[in-house]
Amino acid sequence: MARRARRSTPADPASPEPPTSRGRRRATVAPHGRDLPVGPVVTTTGTARLERDRDHDTAVTLFVNDVPSSHVDLEDPGFLAFEYMQQMAAVIEQAPPGPLRVLHLGAAGCTLARWVEHTRPGSTQVGVDLDARLLELVREWFDLPRSPRLRLRADDAGHALTTFPDGAFDVVVRDVFAGDATPEHLVTAGTARQVRRVLRPGGVYLANCADRPPLTTARRELATLVAVAAPDDAVRPALDASAGDVSTAVVPTAEVPTGGVTRLPTSDRHGERLAAIAEPGQLKGRRYGNLVLVAVRPGATSTDLASAGLSRAARTLPLPARVLVGSELATFVGAARPFDDPPGPPVPSAGDGTGA
């Protein structure tokens, strides 16, 4: 968890949300006037519990199946405690001013959705989570934007992606976990193609990737995300040398060398389109931790991931981070192979958790 930085202007403590049901064992009344439970609460996929922040009585951490999944400041939706969320926010802040259309794959406590609502009033968002009961509980516990500003949907993230129309979102956030890893069916080329489809041209994909040395998963995911970042006018099938057939991965024609290894797309007049963001020690593979992987679908208003503004924003976070782009990113990825689609339909994991 990050060191606490500056606080934004507190939200109105009055809340239209109903109180929790009678008879539930209760903790101290929350600052916004709502009671919060003590101890585990049964959900669709296991249990959820809230733990108070010892240093700030307005904040709680949501544990899903005993894994810390969200940190929520009940009075300050503009505060993000988890480092990877601060890094995601730094990327989102590079988008042009105004409301955004955001899809959150992995809703949990909807921390990032609250932040978007706070910093981009008028935004419309969808939060997807496999745990239907958890979505009901966070509606009760936290001051979440109401529909249509924030719609919550119980579904598998991979299936949900297939149901949205083309170009429906400005930002797609993936923050889904089964244990300490992202479910396999959400890191494949097929998922990357679906993300590209639902993003508007110029839209941004942010993926929370938990990995350990030597960061093989992160490298392979970045190779896979070429399917999101490839230019629309330079697309061709990629030869899968190991399988001896043609896959449907979207990659730039000039950047598929013999041997089937996918190279990263080069920058164009709109700037770099792929990046990895993390604390420098994490990028060097010194420990297990989170990296934010970023892919931008090319478009007239594409975010330049090599911009000085994004680099500065990352360096000045409470825990300074580094933005890896261009030749440095290509060196980091090396000869990593994309995650191919498994044969047959994807099988969602019943243990899919979230970290929003």
XYZ file of C-alpha atoms in Angstrom:
356
model
C 0.000 0.000 0.000
C 1.233 3.454 -0.818
C 2.246 6.132 1.606
C -0.637 8.533 2.113
C -0.273 11.577 -0.079
C -2.344 14.728 -0.382
C -6.071 14.357 0.093
C -8.651 15.634 -2.339
C -11.652 17.702 -1.271
C -13.893 15.399 0.777
C -17.139 14.335 -0.791
C -20.516 15.247 0.687
C -20.927 13.025 3.766
C -24.675 12.729 3.143
C -25.515 9.524 1.320
C -28.641 8.284 -0.472
C -27.650 4.672 0.170
C -29.823 2.565 2.511
C -28.314 1.266 5.755
C -27.338 -2.367 6.124
C -30.055 -4.808 7.117
C -31.067 -5.074 10.745
C -29.613 -7.791 12.909
C -26.149 -7.763 11.342
C -23.303 -7.476 13.786
C -22.064 -3.911 13.419
C -18.861 -1.973 13.766
C -18.576 1.695 14.589
C -20.806 3.788 12.358
C -18.879 4.853 9.272
C -18.177 8.583 8.768
C -20.711 8.773 5.930
C -23.456 7.518 8.243
C -23.532 3.851 7.183
C -22.875 0.831 9.375
C -20.159 -1.592 8.324
C -19.964 -5.275 9.268
C -17.466 -6.894 11.585
C -16.038 -10.230 10.501
C -16.443 -12.199 7.270
C -19.582 -11.968 5.161
C -20.495 -14.829 2.833
C -20.400 -13.993 -0.890
C -20.991 -15.923 -4.100
C -17.374 -17.056 -4.434
C -16.329 -17.169 -0.766
C -16.146 -14.421 1.841
C -15.563 -10.704 2.106
C -14.522 -8.675 5.125
C -13.586 -5.091 5.902
C -10.555 -4.011 7.891
C -10.234 -0.495 9.268
C -7.193 1.612 8.438
C -5.476 2.148 11.794
C -4.127 5.545 10.770
C -7.265 6.884 9.054
C -10.642 6.001 10.485
C -12.437 7.002 7.273
C -10.690 4.251 5.285
C -11.149 0.484 4.996
C -9.511 -2.359 3.097
C -11.785 -4.904 1.447
C -10.519 -8.488 1.661
C -12.015 -11.014 -0.756
C -11.236 -14.579 0.286
C -8.601 -13.114 2.630
C -6.801 -11.294 -0.191
C -6.627 -7.472 0.015
C -8.626 -6.435 -3.037
C -9.604 -2.779 -2.566
C -8.805 0.179 -0.344
C -11.659 2.649 0.003
C -11.594 6.025 1.720
C -15.247 6.481 2.616
C -14.998 10.274 2.665
C -12.438 10.865 -0.086
C -13.076 9.106 -3.428
C -10.096 10.993 -4.851
C -7.600 9.060 -2.736
C -5.979 5.905 -4.143
C -3.845 3.847 -1.774
C -2.636 0.985 -3.965
C 0.431 1.922 -6.017
C -0.781 0.233 -9.193
C -4.023 2.239 -9.069
C -2.059 5.458 -8.722
C -0.121 4.436 -11.839
C -3.338 3.695 -13.732
C -4.729 7.055 -12.651
C -1.607 8.785 -13.974
C -2.315 7.308 -17.415
C -6.022 8.174 -17.335
C -5.136 11.763 -16.444
C -3.343 12.080 -19.800
C -6.665 11.740 -21.630
C -8.390 14.919 -22.853
C -10.566 16.657 -20.233
C -14.171 15.639 -19.802
C -16.271 12.578 -18.990
C -15.025 9.111 -19.897
C -16.663 5.802 -20.737
C -14.862 3.205 -18.621
C -15.175 -0.568 -18.353
C -13.796 -2.160 -15.169
C -13.136 -5.883 -15.517
C -12.882 -6.756 -11.845
C -15.034 -4.410 -9.782
C -14.496 -5.415 -6.115
C -14.876 -2.228 -4.043
C -15.048 -0.011 -7.160
C -12.237 2.202 -5.873
C -11.066 3.271 -9.309
C -14.644 3.804 -10.463
C -15.201 6.170 -7.510
C -12.014 8.016 -8.464
C -13.141 8.408 -12.094
C -16.530 9.723 -10.948
C -14.749 12.176 -8.621
C -12.207 13.454 -11.157
C -14.326 13.175 -14.326
C -17.913 14.124 -13.426
C -20.448 12.886 -15.923
C -18.519 9.730 -16.772
C -20.435 6.526 -17.481
C -18.912 3.294 -16.190
C -19.548 -0.438 -16.051
C -18.090 -2.655 -13.326
C -17.965 -6.404 -13.987
C -17.343 -8.971 -11.286
C -17.986 -12.711 -11.100
C -19.194 -12.392 -7.497
C -22.818 -11.249 -7.627
C -23.239 -10.996 -3.851
C -20.068 -8.936 -3.505
C -21.498 -6.368 -5.908
C -24.617 -6.114 -3.738
C -22.519 -5.664 -0.619
C -20.276 -2.903 -1.968
C -23.424 -1.037 -3.021
C -24.544 -1.216 0.609
C -21.172 -0.419 2.196
C -19.692 2.280 -0.045
C -20.951 5.494 -1.591
C -20.958 4.333 -5.221
C -22.319 6.288 -8.176
C -25.769 5.098 -9.158
C -26.782 3.683 -12.547
C -26.378 4.809 -15.286
C -23.240 6.537 -14.026
C -21.990 3.203 -12.671
C -23.678 -0.049 -13.641
C -22.557 -3.191 -11.836
C -22.837 -6.504 -13.630
C -22.245 -10.045 -12.345
C -20.465 -11.909 -15.139
C -17.197 -13.491 -16.162
C -14.910 -10.751 -17.479
C -14.081 -12.605 -20.691
C -17.722 -13.246 -21.509
C -18.733 -9.702 -20.644
C -16.229 -8.311 -23.144
C -17.972 -10.105 -25.998
C -21.328 -8.464 -25.212
C -20.357 -4.799 -25.668
C -20.563 -2.986 -29.019
C -17.543 -1.832 -31.003
C -15.890 1.343 -29.727
C -18.028 1.455 -26.575
C -15.307 2.619 -24.155
C -12.535 5.169 -23.788
C -10.772 3.092 -21.124
C -10.815 -0.607 -20.277
C -9.288 -1.677 -16.956
C -8.452 -5.318 -16.220
C -7.985 -6.090 -12.535
C -9.098 -9.698 -12.200
C -7.388 -12.401 -10.164
C -7.804 -16.044 -9.247
C -5.494 -16.363 -6.273
C -2.348 -14.385 -7.126
C -2.631 -14.593 -10.920
C -4.894 -13.388 -13.695
C -7.115 -16.207 -15.039
C -5.533 -17.729 -18.138
C -8.447 -16.972 -20.449
C -8.041 -13.218 -19.809
C -4.424 -12.884 -20.999
C -4.756 -14.418 -24.473
C -4.608 -12.865 -27.927
C -8.355 -13.442 -28.245
C -9.048 -11.312 -25.179
C -6.689 -8.628 -26.490
C -8.620 -8.547 -29.760
C -11.903 -8.166 -27.872
C -10.437 -5.293 -25.845
C -9.289 -3.607 -29.044
C -12.773 -4.008 -30.505
C -14.626 -2.396 -27.580
C -12.139 0.479 -27.300
C -12.713 3.571 -29.390
C -9.781 4.536 -31.642
C -7.355 6.215 -29.260
C -8.751 4.319 -26.262
C -6.538 2.950 -23.492
C -6.263 -0.539 -22.007
C -4.834 -0.810 -18.477
C -3.993 -4.276 -17.146
C -2.880 -5.094 -13.610
C -0.279 -7.855 -13.990
C 1.028 -9.534 -10.843
C 4.304 -11.307 -11.551
C 7.461 -12.596 -9.937
C 11.066 -12.790 -11.198
C 11.997 -13.128 -14.023
C 8.695 -11.407 -14.997
C 7.944 -13.906 -17.754
C 4.199 -13.314 -17.546
C 4.537 -9.549 -17.923
C 6.838 -9.922 -20.932
C 4.481 -12.367 -22.639
C 1.448 -10.198 -21.887
C 3.119 -7.199 -23.499
C 3.858 -9.294 -26.587
C 0.187 -10.265 -26.635
C -1.018 -6.667 -26.302
C 0.361 -5.890 -29.752
C -3.154 -6.947 -30.778
C -4.479 -3.808 -29.066
C -1.761 -1.383 -30.151
C -1.367 -2.360 -33.824
C -2.259 0.358 -36.360
C -5.522 -0.231 -38.195
C -3.878 0.077 -41.627
C -1.044 -2.393 -40.998
C -2.677 -5.606 -39.891
C -2.107 -9.156 -41.051
C -2.333 -12.687 -39.634
C 0.703 -13.795 -37.634
C 2.455 -17.016 -38.458
C 2.585 -19.326 -35.462
C 5.790 -21.174 -36.233
C 5.363 -23.637 -33.409
C 1.915 -24.754 -34.590
C 2.619 -24.385 -38.297
C -0.622 -22.575 -39.046
C -1.994 -19.065 -39.195
C -3.424 -17.445 -36.063
C -5.800 -14.516 -36.026
C -3.627 -12.299 -33.841
C -3.545 -8.669 -34.977
C 0.027 -7.485 -35.527
C 1.750 -4.964 -37.778
C 2.819 -6.519 -41.087
C 6.370 -5.197 -40.955
C 6.939 -6.391 -37.440
C 6.361 -10.136 -37.633
C 9.810 -11.617 -38.190
C 10.388 -15.168 -39.296
C 10.169 -17.635 -36.477
C 6.829 -16.411 -35.191
C 8.133 -14.025 -32.512
C 6.008 -10.885 -32.292
C 7.859 -7.576 -32.123
C 6.406 -4.485 -30.547
C 4.822 -1.889 -32.828
C 6.959 1.119 -33.628
C 5.873 4.601 -32.648
C 4.023 6.761 -35.140
C 3.068 10.420 -35.247
C 0.794 9.813 -32.250
C 3.616 8.452 -30.087
C 4.284 5.196 -28.273
C 1.373 2.792 -27.860
C 2.707 0.179 -25.412
C 4.214 0.620 -21.959
C 4.916 -1.050 -18.648
C 4.733 1.012 -15.454
C 6.079 -0.043 -12.076
C 8.498 0.814 -9.317
C 12.043 0.505 -10.756
C 12.989 -2.427 -8.531
C 9.897 -4.292 -9.669
C 10.784 -3.740 -13.321
C 14.196 -5.224 -12.591
C 12.537 -8.368 -11.287
C 13.678 -8.087 -7.685
C 10.452 -9.362 -6.122
C 6.845 -10.398 -6.658
C 4.563 -7.453 -7.278
C 2.286 -5.553 -9.639
C 3.069 -4.009 -12.994
C 0.627 -1.877 -14.966
C 0.652 -2.830 -18.651
C -0.709 -0.184 -21.010
C -1.825 -0.502 -24.631
C -3.348 2.302 -26.678
C -5.469 1.620 -29.732
C -4.225 4.017 -32.433
C -6.463 6.982 -33.153
C -6.500 10.700 -33.779
C -6.508 11.449 -30.030
C -4.213 8.647 -28.878
C -2.346 9.078 -25.599
C 1.425 9.216 -26.116
C 2.864 6.848 -23.521
C 6.329 8.351 -24.080
C 5.173 11.850 -23.142
C 7.107 13.876 -20.607
C 3.861 14.489 -18.726
C 3.235 10.806 -18.039
C 6.862 10.169 -17.116
C 6.779 13.101 -14.689
C 3.486 11.966 -13.171
C 4.904 8.491 -12.543
C 8.130 9.823 -11.007
C 6.247 12.080 -8.599
C 3.900 9.429 -7.181
C 4.236 8.678 -3.435
C 6.209 5.597 -4.509
C 8.012 6.788 -7.664
C 7.442 4.627 -10.730
C 9.058 4.314 -14.121
C 7.378 4.216 -17.534
C 9.078 1.700 -19.814
C 8.475 2.476 -23.521
C 10.137 2.287 -26.919
C 13.480 0.529 -27.242
C 13.691 -0.043 -23.484
C 10.355 -1.834 -23.554
C 11.426 -3.866 -26.584
C 14.550 -4.958 -24.693
C 12.411 -5.840 -21.668
C 10.046 -7.984 -23.747
C 12.840 -9.556 -25.788
C 11.768 -12.724 -27.617
C 8.755 -13.386 -25.365
C 5.935 -15.148 -27.186
C 2.309 -13.996 -26.982
C -0.243 -16.016 -25.062
C -2.095 -18.028 -27.693
C -5.776 -18.843 -27.425
C -6.452 -22.305 -25.989
C -8.356 -24.785 -28.169
C -12.101 -24.776 -27.599
C -14.215 -22.230 -25.671
C -12.661 -20.542 -22.618
C -13.525 -22.024 -19.253
C -14.041 -19.247 -16.631
C -12.546 -19.920 -13.228
C -15.027 -20.009 -10.363
C -12.299 -18.513 -8.200
C -11.972 -15.318 -10.196
C -11.381 -12.521 -7.724
C -10.874 -8.822 -8.172
C -8.584 -6.073 -7.062
C -10.350 -2.818 -7.795
